[in-house]
PDB file of C-alpha atoms in Angstrom:
ATOM      1  CA  GLN A   1       5.175 -17.885   8.106  1.00 89.00           C
ATOM      2  CA  VAL A   2       4.869 -14.925   6.007  1.00 92.00           C
ATOM      3  CA  GLN A   3       1.779 -12.867   7.096  1.00 96.00           C
ATOM      4  CA  LEU A   4       1.078  -9.530   5.705  1.00 97.00           C
ATOM      5  CA  VAL A   5      -2.811  -7.425   7.256  1.00 98.00           C
ATOM      6  CA  GLU A   6      -3.423  -4.138   5.924  1.00 98.00           C
ATOM      7  CA  SER A   7      -5.682  -2.033   7.843  1.00 98.00           C
ATOM      8  CA  GLY A   8      -6.872   1.499   8.151  1.00 98.00           C
ATOM      9  CA  GLY A   9      -9.421   1.627   4.921  1.00 98.00           C
ATOM     10  CA  GLY A  10     -12.718   3.044   5.203  1.00 98.00           C
ATOM     11  CA  LEU A  11     -15.418   5.569   3.633  1.00 98.00           C
ATOM     12  CA  VAL A  12     -14.034   9.491   2.780  1.00 98.00           C
ATOM     13  CA  GLN A  13     -15.233  12.523   0.899  1.00 98.00           C
ATOM     14  CA  PRO A  14     -13.608  13.710  -1.955  1.00 98.00           C
ATOM     15  CA  GLY A  15     -10.446  15.837  -0.622  1.00 98.00           C
ATOM     16  CA  GLY A  16     -10.180  13.899   2.307  1.00 98.00           C
ATOM     17  CA  SER A  17      -7.259  11.364   4.007  1.00 98.00           C
ATOM     18  CA  LEU A  18      -6.630   8.272   5.173  1.00 98.00           C
ATOM     19  CA  ARG A  19      -3.342   6.281   6.708  1.00 98.00           C
ATOM     20  CA  LEU A  20      -3.297   2.642   5.613  1.00 98.00           C
ATOM     21  CA  SER A  21      -0.828   0.282   7.029  1.00 98.00           C
ATOM     22  CA  CYS A  22       0.277  -3.190   6.635  1.00 98.00           C
ATOM     23  CA  ALA A  23       1.804  -4.884   9.475  1.00 97.00           C
ATOM     24  CA  ALA A  24       4.058  -8.209   8.475  1.00 96.00           C
ATOM     25  CA  SER A  25       4.893 -11.136  10.352  1.00 94.00           C
ATOM     26  CA  GLY A  26       7.554 -13.980   9.730  1.00 91.00           C
ATOM     27  CA  ILE A  27       9.960 -11.992   7.718  1.00 86.00           C
ATOM     28  CA  SER A  28      13.258  -9.712   8.084  1.00 87.00           C
ATOM     29  CA  PHE A  29      10.792  -6.860   7.393  1.00 89.00           C
ATOM     30  CA  SER A  30      13.925  -4.274   7.259  1.00 89.00           C
ATOM     31  CA  ARG A  31      15.285  -6.406   4.621  1.00 92.00           C
ATOM     32  CA  TYR A  32      12.579  -6.290   1.952  1.00 94.00           C
ATOM     33  CA  ILE A  33      10.681  -4.073  -0.523  1.00 95.00           C
ATOM     34  CA  MET A  34       7.484  -3.555  -0.008  1.00 96.00           C
ATOM     35  CA  ASP A  35       4.834  -2.406  -2.213  1.00 98.00           C
ATOM     36  CA  TRP A  36       1.094  -1.066  -2.433  1.00 98.00           C
ATOM     37  CA  TYR A  37      -0.811  -2.150  -5.539  1.00 98.00           C
ATOM     38  CA  ARG A  38      -5.115  -1.245  -5.361  1.00 98.00           C
ATOM     39  CA  GLN A  39      -7.710  -3.029  -7.549  1.00 98.00           C
ATOM     40  CA  ALA A  40     -10.885  -1.440  -8.626  1.00 97.00           C
ATOM     41  CA  PRO A  41     -14.348  -2.661  -9.425  1.00 93.00           C
ATOM     42  CA  GLY A  42     -13.963  -4.251 -13.155  1.00 95.00           C
ATOM     43  CA  LYS A  43     -10.242  -3.294 -13.077  1.00 97.00           C
ATOM     44  CA  GLN A  44      -6.794  -5.109 -13.241  1.00 98.00           C
ATOM     45  CA  ARG A  45      -5.044  -4.321  -9.783  1.00 98.00           C
ATOM     46  CA  GLU A  46      -2.147  -1.842 -10.501  1.00 98.00           C
ATOM     47  CA  TRP A  47       1.442  -0.762  -9.100  1.00 98.00           C
ATOM     48  CA  VAL A  48       0.757   2.368  -6.608  1.00 98.00           C
ATOM     49  CA  ALA A  49       4.020   2.830  -4.681  1.00 98.00           C
ATOM     50  CA  THR A  50       7.352   1.580  -4.060  1.00 98.00           C
ATOM     51  CA  ILE A  51       9.816   2.082  -0.352  1.00 97.00           C
ATOM     52  CA  THR A  52      13.131   0.229  -0.250  1.00 96.00           C
ATOM     53  CA  SER A  53      15.030  -1.405   2.438  1.00 94.00           C
ATOM     54  CA  THR A  54      16.814   1.942   2.544  1.00 95.00           C
ATOM     55  CA  SER A  55      13.526   4.088   2.192  1.00 96.00           C
ATOM     56  CA  SER A  56      13.807   5.259  -1.134  1.00 97.00           C
ATOM     57  CA  THR A  57      10.347   5.332  -3.010  1.00 98.00           C
ATOM     58  CA  ASN A  58       8.218   5.768  -6.015  1.00 98.00           C
ATOM     59  CA  TYR A  59       4.893   6.781  -7.137  1.00 98.00           C
ATOM     60  CA  ALA A  60       1.986   5.927  -9.428  1.00 98.00           C
ATOM     61  CA  ASP A  61       1.925   8.949 -11.982  1.00 98.00           C
ATOM     62  CA  SER A  62      -1.840   8.490 -10.591  1.00 98.00           C
ATOM     63  CA  VAL A  63      -0.759   9.130  -7.007  1.00 98.00           C
ATOM     64  CA  LYS A  64       2.249  11.307  -6.975  1.00 98.00           C
ATOM     65  CA  GLY A  65       2.141  14.148  -4.763  1.00 98.00           C
ATOM     66  CA  ARG A  66      -1.001  13.205  -2.739  1.00 98.00           C
ATOM     67  CA  PHE A  67      -0.070   9.946  -1.166  1.00 98.00           C
ATOM     68  CA  THR A  68       3.578   8.962   0.525  1.00 98.00           C
ATOM     69  CA  ILE A  69       4.934   5.699   1.405  1.00 98.00           C
ATOM     70  CA  SER A  70       6.549   5.422   4.615  1.00 98.00           C
ATOM     71  CA  ARG A  71       7.848   2.556   6.743  1.00 97.00           C
ATOM     72  CA  ASP A  72       8.401   1.914  10.493  1.00 97.00           C
ATOM     73  CA  ASN A  73      11.194  -1.132  10.977  1.00 95.00           C
ATOM     74  CA  GLY A  74      10.721  -1.132  14.656  1.00 96.00           C
ATOM     75  CA  LYS A  75       7.324  -2.080  13.983  1.00 96.00           C
ATOM     76  CA  ASN A  76       7.322  -4.234  10.968  1.00 96.00           C
ATOM     77  CA  THR A  77       5.087  -1.643   9.321  1.00 97.00           C
ATOM     78  CA  VAL A  78       4.415  -0.321   5.996  1.00 98.00           C
ATOM     79  CA  TYR A  79       2.195   2.781   5.972  1.00 98.00           C
ATOM     80  CA  LEU A  80       0.401   4.509   2.732  1.00 98.00           C
ATOM     81  CA  GLN A  81      -0.683   8.238   3.721  1.00 98.00           C
ATOM     82  CA  MET A  82      -3.408   9.179   1.295  1.00 98.00           C
ATOM     83  CA  ASN A  83      -3.923  12.866   1.029  1.00 98.00           C
ATOM     84  CA  SER A  84      -6.765  14.825  -1.560  1.00 98.00           C
ATOM     85  CA  LEU A  85      -8.657  11.678  -2.249  1.00 98.00           C
ATOM     86  CA  LYS A  86     -10.384  11.015  -5.199  1.00 98.00           C
ATOM     87  CA  PRO A  87     -13.304   8.914  -5.894  1.00 97.00           C
ATOM     88  CA  GLU A  88     -11.011   7.366  -8.413  1.00 97.00           C
ATOM     89  CA  ASP A  89      -9.058   6.040  -5.957  1.00 98.00           C
ATOM     90  CA  THR A  90     -11.881   4.044  -4.472  1.00 98.00           C
ATOM     91  CA  ALA A  91     -10.547   0.546  -4.985  1.00 98.00           C
ATOM     92  CA  VAL A  92      -9.094  -2.703  -2.336  1.00 98.00           C
ATOM     93  CA  TYR A  93      -5.723  -1.705  -1.342  1.00 98.00           C
ATOM     94  CA  TYR A  94      -2.917  -4.639  -0.650  1.00 98.00           C
ATOM     95  CA  CYS A  95       0.685  -4.479   0.179  1.00 98.00           C
ATOM     96  CA  LYS A  96       3.050  -7.066  -1.033  1.00 97.00           C
ATOM     97  CA  ALA A  97       6.550  -8.107  -0.181  1.00 95.00           C
ATOM     98  CA  VAL A  98       8.607 -10.322  -2.914  1.00 90.00           C
ATOM     99  CA  ILE A  99      10.563 -12.657  -0.856  1.00 88.00           C
ATOM    100  CA  ALA A 100      13.163 -15.671  -2.762  1.00 87.00           C
ATOM    101  CA  LEU A 101      11.369 -14.832  -5.768  1.00 88.00           C
ATOM    102  CA  THR A 102       7.990 -15.579  -4.115  1.00 91.00           C
ATOM    103  CA  GLN A 103       5.263 -12.806  -3.756  1.00 94.00           C
ATOM    104  CA  TYR A 104       3.129 -12.015  -0.848  1.00 96.00           C
ATOM    105  CA  TRP A 105       0.095 -10.583  -0.339  1.00 97.00           C
ATOM    106  CA  GLY A 106      -2.090  -9.562   2.482  1.00 97.00           C
ATOM    107  CA  GLN A 107      -5.495  -9.193   2.219  1.00 97.00           C
ATOM    108  CA  GLY A 108      -6.560  -6.143   1.103  1.00 98.00           C
ATOM    109  CA  THR A 109      -8.445  -3.097   2.824  1.00 98.00           C
ATOM    110  CA  GLN A 110     -11.471  -1.234   1.409  1.00 98.00           C
ATOM    111  CA  VAL A 111     -10.970   2.063   0.498  1.00 98.00           C
ATOM    112  CA  THR A 112     -14.378   3.950  -0.462  1.00 98.00           C
ATOM    113  CA  VAL A 113     -13.966   8.025  -1.696  1.00 98.00           C
ATOM    114  CA  SER A 114     -17.658   8.917  -2.147  1.00 96.00           C
ATOM    115  CA  ILE A 115     -20.280  11.825  -1.086  1.00 93.00           C
TER     116      ILE A 115
END
């Protein structure tokens, strides 16, 4: 059974940092592309970043230069380091894996950027 569990969200002031984690189980983690998405209130879910099985990365323009995606295959975990956070980064953050054409999502972790 595939399971993705996000953690690390919270309340942070503008300009601050957070590191999100997504722990995977039930899959051969190292083989798969992993993504982070986010959904702000009243908005559609949007893609944030991707890391491939060879650790190539890609980012949405809105987070490029501020966020870093990484993975630890030994821990079956993907990370999202978020620096220079802005109020517009406030959202629920989700990790996603696609396995055999099926999308698997975690439950999400709330990130709130506010004074």
